Amino acid sequence: MVTCSTIQEESYVEFLRIRRVPLQERESSHDVPDVVPQIRAAAKKDRDIMEKGVKAFVSYVRAYKEHHCSYIFRWKELEIGKLGMGYGLLQLPSMSEVKNYSLSTDGFVPVEDINIAEIKYKDKSREKQRKKNLKAKEEARALNPKPHKNPKAKGNAADNSRKKKTAKQRRAAQSVEDVDELERDYRLLKKLKKGVIDETEFAKLTGVDDM
């Protein structure tokens, strides 16, 4: 199922159609109840529900940001606030993707009458383990306060960061051909939308004719 969040994303449907991906249009119902209050109420009572909502939201945002089809999925136009409300979040999570970009948080109303840290798991065994972990962390902090940063440690961290980046680059190199193909197809889609080429030419250039 393809659901479009913005007008720009509707171009993706056209792209799939031209690529001969089977699609069936369905009209959305206008008589849909607002379930956000129900999701939020459930999240207040069970930490598991709250955490699942946050994880789903974070995954969506990061996947959107890293999507190679930036011509259609425009990161800077993503409405974080409305998205967060749709996931029934109690508060927007602290994310570098949100902090470092001027993304719209309009439409999000945080829940003010609750302390997120105090929300418990309904599952008693999980809640017991959570409290045990929190206590262990507090004791560890008391016994081992954070040491002062020194230039050498910072240098080692930078070296490790470079190593990680190199490994990441190696993994990315394995899929570079797929990425290039996607970007090429979307450039051709832009030409098609502008009338520079027709559907027959698009099919030949993207290899759809060979399918």
PDB file of C-alpha atoms in Angstrom:
ATOM      1  CA  MET A   1       0.000   0.000   0.000  1.00  0.00           C
ATOM      2  CA  VAL A   2       1.297   3.461  -0.912  1.00  0.00           C
ATOM      3  CA  THR A   3       0.153   6.344   1.286  1.00  0.00           C
ATOM      4  CA  CYS A   4       1.253   9.865   0.377  1.00  0.00           C
ATOM      5  CA  SER A   5       2.008  12.355   3.145  1.00  0.00           C
ATOM      6  CA  THR A   6       2.671  15.325   0.862  1.00  0.00           C
ATOM      7  CA  ILE A   7       1.629  16.459  -2.616  1.00  0.00           C
ATOM      8  CA  GLN A   8       5.180  15.860  -3.882  1.00  0.00           C
ATOM      9  CA  GLU A   9       4.985  12.195  -2.887  1.00  0.00           C
ATOM     10  CA  GLU A  10       2.172  11.644  -5.392  1.00  0.00           C
ATOM     11  CA  SER A  11       4.874  11.608  -8.084  1.00  0.00           C
ATOM     12  CA  TYR A  12       6.034   8.300  -6.620  1.00  0.00           C
ATOM     13  CA  VAL A  13       2.728   6.709  -7.631  1.00  0.00           C
ATOM     14  CA  GLU A  14       3.285   7.915 -11.194  1.00  0.00           C
ATOM     15  CA  PHE A  15       6.817   6.540 -11.124  1.00  0.00           C
ATOM     16  CA  LEU A  16       5.593   3.112  -9.991  1.00  0.00           C
ATOM     17  CA  ARG A  17       2.897   3.116 -12.673  1.00  0.00           C
ATOM     18  CA  ILE A  18       5.428   3.807 -15.401  1.00  0.00           C
ATOM     19  CA  ARG A  19       7.659   1.089 -13.973  1.00  0.00           C
ATOM     20  CA  ARG A  20       4.671  -1.250 -14.407  1.00  0.00           C
ATOM     21  CA  VAL A  21       4.255  -1.937 -10.716  1.00  0.00           C
ATOM     22  CA  PRO A  22       0.641  -3.157 -10.194  1.00  0.00           C
ATOM     23  CA  LEU A  23      -1.353  -0.533  -8.306  1.00  0.00           C
ATOM     24  CA  GLN A  24      -4.999  -0.267  -7.353  1.00  0.00           C
ATOM     25  CA  GLU A  25      -6.416   3.056  -6.242  1.00  0.00           C
ATOM     26  CA  ARG A  26      -8.598   3.086  -3.163  1.00  0.00           C
ATOM     27  CA  GLU A  27     -10.547   6.010  -1.818  1.00  0.00           C
ATOM     28  CA  SER A  28      -9.923   6.836   1.808  1.00  0.00           C
ATOM     29  CA  SER A  29     -12.895   7.142   4.097  1.00  0.00           C
ATOM     30  CA  HIS A  30     -13.690  10.629   5.367  1.00  0.00           C
ATOM     31  CA  ASP A  31     -15.671   9.267   8.301  1.00  0.00           C
ATOM     32  CA  VAL A  32     -12.672   8.132  10.350  1.00  0.00           C
ATOM     33  CA  PRO A  33     -12.640   8.469  14.152  1.00  0.00           C
ATOM     34  CA  ASP A  34      -9.753  10.302  15.810  1.00  0.00           C
ATOM     35  CA  VAL A  35      -7.786   7.507  17.491  1.00  0.00           C
ATOM     36  CA  VAL A  36      -4.855   9.684  18.613  1.00  0.00           C
ATOM     37  CA  PRO A  37      -6.376  10.355  22.080  1.00  0.00           C
ATOM     38  CA  GLN A  38      -6.855   6.599  22.508  1.00  0.00           C
ATOM     39  CA  ILE A  39      -3.243   5.850  21.516  1.00  0.00           C
ATOM     40  CA  ARG A  40      -1.939   8.513  23.881  1.00  0.00           C
ATOM     41  CA  ALA A  41      -4.117   7.264  26.720  1.00  0.00           C
ATOM     42  CA  ALA A  42      -2.769   3.740  26.176  1.00  0.00           C
ATOM     43  CA  ALA A  43       0.826   5.042  26.025  1.00  0.00           C
ATOM     44  CA  LYS A  44       0.369   6.784  29.374  1.00  0.00           C
ATOM     45  CA  LYS A  45      -0.598   3.490  30.974  1.00  0.00           C
ATOM     46  CA  ASP A  46       1.976   1.211  29.346  1.00  0.00           C
ATOM     47  CA  ARG A  47       5.616   2.065  28.644  1.00  0.00           C
ATOM     48  CA  ASP A  48       5.757  -0.664  26.003  1.00  0.00           C
ATOM     49  CA  ILE A  49       3.158   1.124  23.856  1.00  0.00           C
ATOM     50  CA  MET A  50       4.896   4.467  24.370  1.00  0.00           C
ATOM     51  CA  GLU A  51       8.298   3.061  23.346  1.00  0.00           C
ATOM     52  CA  LYS A  52       6.912   1.326  20.266  1.00  0.00           C
ATOM     53  CA  GLY A  53       5.414   4.601  19.075  1.00  0.00           C
ATOM     54  CA  VAL A  54       8.720   6.431  19.564  1.00  0.00           C
ATOM     55  CA  LYS A  55      10.704   3.705  17.778  1.00  0.00           C
ATOM     56  CA  ALA A  56       8.298   3.710  14.826  1.00  0.00           C
ATOM     57  CA  PHE A  57       8.483   7.509  14.588  1.00  0.00           C
ATOM     58  CA  VAL A  58      12.298   7.569  14.733  1.00  0.00           C
ATOM     59  CA  SER A  59      12.553   4.806  12.109  1.00  0.00           C
ATOM     60  CA  TYR A  60      10.200   6.672   9.767  1.00  0.00           C
ATOM     61  CA  VAL A  61      12.056   9.978  10.128  1.00  0.00           C
ATOM     62  CA  ARG A  62      15.492   8.436   9.543  1.00  0.00           C
ATOM     63  CA  ALA A  63      14.310   6.353   6.602  1.00  0.00           C
ATOM     64  CA  TYR A  64      12.750   9.462   5.047  1.00  0.00           C
ATOM     65  CA  LYS A  65      15.928  11.486   5.534  1.00  0.00           C
ATOM     66  CA  GLU A  66      18.157   8.796   4.021  1.00  0.00           C
ATOM     67  CA  HIS A  67      15.853   8.035   1.081  1.00  0.00           C
ATOM     68  CA  HIS A  68      17.742   8.352  -2.190  1.00  0.00           C
ATOM     69  CA  CYS A  69      14.696   9.683  -4.029  1.00  0.00           C
ATOM     70  CA  SER A  70      15.045  13.181  -2.598  1.00  0.00           C
ATOM     71  CA  TYR A  71      13.327  14.658  -5.669  1.00  0.00           C
ATOM     72  CA  ILE A  72      10.067  13.178  -4.372  1.00  0.00           C
ATOM     73  CA  PHE A  73      10.720  12.611  -0.673  1.00  0.00           C
ATOM     74  CA  ARG A  74      11.784  16.116   0.300  1.00  0.00           C
ATOM     75  CA  TRP A  75      13.308  15.895   3.746  1.00  0.00           C
ATOM     76  CA  LYS A  76      13.071  19.585   4.607  1.00  0.00           C
ATOM     77  CA  GLU A  77       9.332  19.597   3.897  1.00  0.00           C
ATOM     78  CA  LEU A  78       8.544  16.731   6.265  1.00  0.00           C
ATOM     79  CA  GLU A  79       6.056  17.917   8.885  1.00  0.00           C
ATOM     80  CA  ILE A  80       7.462  16.408  12.050  1.00  0.00           C
ATOM     81  CA  GLY A  81       4.739  17.792  14.311  1.00  0.00           C
ATOM     82  CA  LYS A  82       1.811  16.268  12.442  1.00  0.00           C
ATOM     83  CA  LEU A  83       3.731  13.030  11.995  1.00  0.00           C
ATOM     84  CA  GLY A  84       4.379  12.816  15.738  1.00  0.00           C
ATOM     85  CA  MET A  85       0.693  13.352  16.474  1.00  0.00           C
ATOM     86  CA  GLY A  86      -0.172  10.619  13.994  1.00  0.00           C
ATOM     87  CA  TYR A  87       2.020   8.202  15.929  1.00  0.00           C
ATOM     88  CA  GLY A  88       0.332   9.208  19.172  1.00  0.00           C
ATOM     89  CA  LEU A  89       3.557  10.420  20.790  1.00  0.00           C
ATOM     90  CA  LEU A  90       3.341  12.062  24.182  1.00  0.00           C
ATOM     91  CA  GLN A  91       6.386  14.235  23.455  1.00  0.00           C
ATOM     92  CA  LEU A  92       8.663  14.610  20.446  1.00  0.00           C
ATOM     93  CA  PRO A  93      11.868  12.614  21.016  1.00  0.00           C
ATOM     94  CA  SER A  94      15.239  14.355  21.048  1.00  0.00           C
ATOM     95  CA  MET A  95      16.772  13.582  17.645  1.00  0.00           C
ATOM     96  CA  SER A  96      19.714  15.167  15.864  1.00  0.00           C
ATOM     97  CA  GLU A  97      17.692  14.917  12.646  1.00  0.00           C
ATOM     98  CA  VAL A  98      15.122  17.253  14.188  1.00  0.00           C
ATOM     99  CA  LYS A  99      17.490  19.494  16.174  1.00  0.00           C
ATOM    100  CA  ASN A 100      19.823  20.281  13.291  1.00  0.00           C
ATOM    101  CA  TYR A 101      17.133  21.069  10.732  1.00  0.00           C
ATOM    102  CA  SER A 102      14.338  23.622  10.771  1.00  0.00           C
ATOM    103  CA  LEU A 103      11.554  21.076  10.372  1.00  0.00           C
ATOM    104  CA  SER A 104       7.981  22.047  11.131  1.00  0.00           C
ATOM    105  CA  THR A 105       6.679  20.963  14.527  1.00  0.00           C
ATOM    106  CA  ASP A 106       3.349  22.694  13.914  1.00  0.00           C
ATOM    107  CA  GLY A 107       0.373  20.586  14.850  1.00  0.00           C
ATOM    108  CA  PHE A 108       2.080  18.754  17.704  1.00  0.00           C
ATOM    109  CA  VAL A 109       0.642  19.241  21.178  1.00  0.00           C
ATOM    110  CA  PRO A 110       2.894  17.683  23.852  1.00  0.00           C
ATOM    111  CA  VAL A 111       1.336  16.069  26.898  1.00  0.00           C
ATOM    112  CA  GLU A 112       2.346  18.274  29.821  1.00  0.00           C
ATOM    113  CA  ASP A 113       0.732  16.504  32.776  1.00  0.00           C
ATOM    114  CA  ILE A 114       3.024  13.475  32.862  1.00  0.00           C
ATOM    115  CA  ASN A 115       6.656  12.567  33.545  1.00  0.00           C
ATOM    116  CA  ILE A 116       7.799  10.237  30.758  1.00  0.00           C
ATOM    117  CA  ALA A 117      10.420   8.631  33.016  1.00  0.00           C
ATOM    118  CA  GLU A 118       7.719   7.532  35.448  1.00  0.00           C
ATOM    119  CA  ILE A 119       5.571   5.652  32.931  1.00  0.00           C
ATOM    120  CA  LYS A 120       5.597   1.972  33.874  1.00  0.00           C
ATOM    121  CA  TYR A 121       5.377  -1.251  31.897  1.00  0.00           C
ATOM    122  CA  LYS A 122       2.114  -3.117  32.318  1.00  0.00           C
ATOM    123  CA  ASP A 123       4.159  -6.294  32.276  1.00  0.00           C
ATOM    124  CA  LYS A 124       5.262  -6.589  35.904  1.00  0.00           C
ATOM    125  CA  SER A 125       8.426  -8.555  35.119  1.00  0.00           C
ATOM    126  CA  ARG A 126       9.586  -5.933  32.603  1.00  0.00           C
ATOM    127  CA  GLU A 127       8.829  -3.127  35.036  1.00  0.00           C
ATOM    128  CA  LYS A 128      10.745  -4.911  37.775  1.00  0.00           C
ATOM    129  CA  GLN A 129      13.730  -5.287  35.438  1.00  0.00           C
ATOM    130  CA  ARG A 130      13.498  -1.630  34.378  1.00  0.00           C
ATOM    131  CA  LYS A 131      13.648  -0.473  37.987  1.00  0.00           C
ATOM    132  CA  LYS A 132      16.550  -2.807  38.631  1.00  0.00           C
ATOM    133  CA  ASN A 133      18.429  -1.370  35.643  1.00  0.00           C
ATOM    134  CA  LEU A 134      17.740   2.215  36.738  1.00  0.00           C
ATOM    135  CA  LYS A 135      19.030   1.472  40.226  1.00  0.00           C
ATOM    136  CA  ALA A 136      22.165  -0.162  38.808  1.00  0.00           C
ATOM    137  CA  LYS A 137      22.833   2.878  36.609  1.00  0.00           C
ATOM    138  CA  GLU A 138      22.448   5.265  39.537  1.00  0.00           C
ATOM    139  CA  GLU A 139      24.859   3.208  41.638  1.00  0.00           C
ATOM    140  CA  ALA A 140      27.355   3.044  38.768  1.00  0.00           C
ATOM    141  CA  ARG A 141      27.237   6.829  38.357  1.00  0.00           C
ATOM    142  CA  ALA A 142      27.853   7.319  42.068  1.00  0.00           C
ATOM    143  CA  LEU A 143      30.828   4.944  42.097  1.00  0.00           C
ATOM    144  CA  ASN A 144      32.284   6.008  38.756  1.00  0.00           C
ATOM    145  CA  PRO A 145      31.697   9.696  38.068  1.00  0.00           C
ATOM    146  CA  LYS A 146      32.463  10.847  34.552  1.00  0.00           C
ATOM    147  CA  PRO A 147      36.189  11.620  34.140  1.00  0.00           C
ATOM    148  CA  HIS A 148      37.369  14.931  32.758  1.00  0.00           C
ATOM    149  CA  LYS A 149      37.840  14.879  29.016  1.00  0.00           C
ATOM    150  CA  ASN A 150      41.391  15.021  27.718  1.00  0.00           C
ATOM    151  CA  PRO A 151      42.736  15.704  24.217  1.00  0.00           C
ATOM    152  CA  LYS A 152      44.198  12.201  23.877  1.00  0.00           C
ATOM    153  CA  ALA A 153      40.875  10.509  24.576  1.00  0.00           C
ATOM    154  CA  LYS A 154      39.229  12.872  22.136  1.00  0.00           C
ATOM    155  CA  GLY A 155      41.827  11.942  19.533  1.00  0.00           C
ATOM    156  CA  ASN A 156      41.190   8.230  20.071  1.00  0.00           C
ATOM    157  CA  ALA A 157      37.457   8.802  19.718  1.00  0.00           C
ATOM    158  CA  ALA A 158      38.083  10.649  16.462  1.00  0.00           C
ATOM    159  CA  ASP A 159      40.212   7.741  15.191  1.00  0.00           C
ATOM    160  CA  ASN A 160      37.464   5.266  16.076  1.00  0.00           C
ATOM    161  CA  SER A 161      34.938   7.490  14.355  1.00  0.00           C
ATOM    162  CA  ARG A 162      37.049   7.516  11.208  1.00  0.00           C
ATOM    163  CA  LYS A 163      37.326   3.723  11.320  1.00  0.00           C
ATOM    164  CA  LYS A 164      33.574   3.378  11.667  1.00  0.00           C
ATOM    165  CA  LYS A 165      33.052   5.779   8.817  1.00  0.00           C
ATOM    166  CA  THR A 166      35.403   3.763   6.630  1.00  0.00           C
ATOM    167  CA  ALA A 167      33.460   0.578   7.391  1.00  0.00           C
ATOM    168  CA  LYS A 168      30.226   2.382   6.616  1.00  0.00           C
ATOM    169  CA  GLN A 169      31.633   3.606   3.329  1.00  0.00           C
ATOM    170  CA  ARG A 170      32.632   0.057   2.427  1.00  0.00           C
ATOM    171  CA  ARG A 171      29.087  -1.155   3.040  1.00  0.00           C
ATOM    172  CA  ALA A 172      27.657   1.734   1.059  1.00  0.00           C
ATOM    173  CA  ALA A 173      29.936   0.946  -1.878  1.00  0.00           C
ATOM    174  CA  GLN A 174      28.275  -2.450  -2.262  1.00  0.00           C
ATOM    175  CA  SER A 175      24.940  -0.862  -3.122  1.00  0.00           C
ATOM    176  CA  VAL A 176      26.211   2.148  -5.062  1.00  0.00           C
ATOM    177  CA  GLU A 177      25.021   0.721  -8.382  1.00  0.00           C
ATOM    178  CA  ASP A 178      21.457   0.382  -7.095  1.00  0.00           C
ATOM    179  CA  VAL A 179      21.538   3.926  -5.753  1.00  0.00           C
ATOM    180  CA  ASP A 180      22.855   5.296  -9.045  1.00  0.00           C
ATOM    181  CA  GLU A 181      20.114   3.470 -10.929  1.00  0.00           C
ATOM    182  CA  LEU A 182      17.423   4.931  -8.682  1.00  0.00           C
ATOM    183  CA  GLU A 183      18.783   8.445  -9.049  1.00  0.00           C
ATOM    184  CA  ARG A 184      18.996   8.039 -12.826  1.00  0.00           C
ATOM    185  CA  ASP A 185      15.395   6.836 -12.973  1.00  0.00           C
ATOM    186  CA  TYR A 186      14.200   9.815 -10.950  1.00  0.00           C
ATOM    187  CA  ARG A 187      16.091  12.240 -13.162  1.00  0.00           C
ATOM    188  CA  LEU A 188      14.320  10.659 -16.121  1.00  0.00           C
ATOM    189  CA  LEU A 189      11.016  10.956 -14.269  1.00  0.00           C
ATOM    190  CA  LYS A 190      11.614  14.695 -13.894  1.00  0.00           C
ATOM    191  CA  LYS A 191      12.219  14.939 -17.652  1.00  0.00           C
ATOM    192  CA  LEU A 192       9.036  12.966 -18.275  1.00  0.00           C
ATOM    193  CA  LYS A 193       7.016  15.288 -16.033  1.00  0.00           C
ATOM    194  CA  LYS A 194       8.422  18.311 -17.886  1.00  0.00           C
ATOM    195  CA  GLY A 195       7.593  16.790 -21.274  1.00  0.00           C
ATOM    196  CA  VAL A 196      11.229  16.521 -22.365  1.00  0.00           C
ATOM    197  CA  ILE A 197      10.727  12.791 -23.045  1.00  0.00           C
ATOM    198  CA  ASP A 198       7.608  10.650 -23.483  1.00  0.00           C
ATOM    199  CA  GLU A 199       6.633   7.393 -21.776  1.00  0.00           C
ATOM    200  CA  THR A 200       8.062   5.266 -24.597  1.00  0.00           C
ATOM    201  CA  GLU A 201      11.469   6.913 -24.269  1.00  0.00           C
ATOM    202  CA  PHE A 202      11.258   6.652 -20.489  1.00  0.00           C
ATOM    203  CA  ALA A 203      10.537   2.917 -20.736  1.00  0.00           C
ATOM    204  CA  LYS A 204      13.516   2.364 -23.045  1.00  0.00           C
ATOM    205  CA  LEU A 205      15.936   4.401 -20.941  1.00  0.00           C
ATOM    206  CA  THR A 206      14.914   2.729 -17.673  1.00  0.00           C
ATOM    207  CA  GLY A 207      14.833  -0.778 -19.121  1.00  0.00           C
ATOM    208  CA  VAL A 208      11.120  -1.291 -18.486  1.00  0.00           C
ATOM    209  CA  ASP A 209      10.724  -2.538 -22.065  1.00  0.00           C
ATOM    210  CA  ASP A 210      12.967  -5.481 -21.211  1.00  0.00           C
ATOM    211  CA  MET A 211      10.712  -6.669 -18.372  1.00  0.00           C
TER     212      MET A 211
END
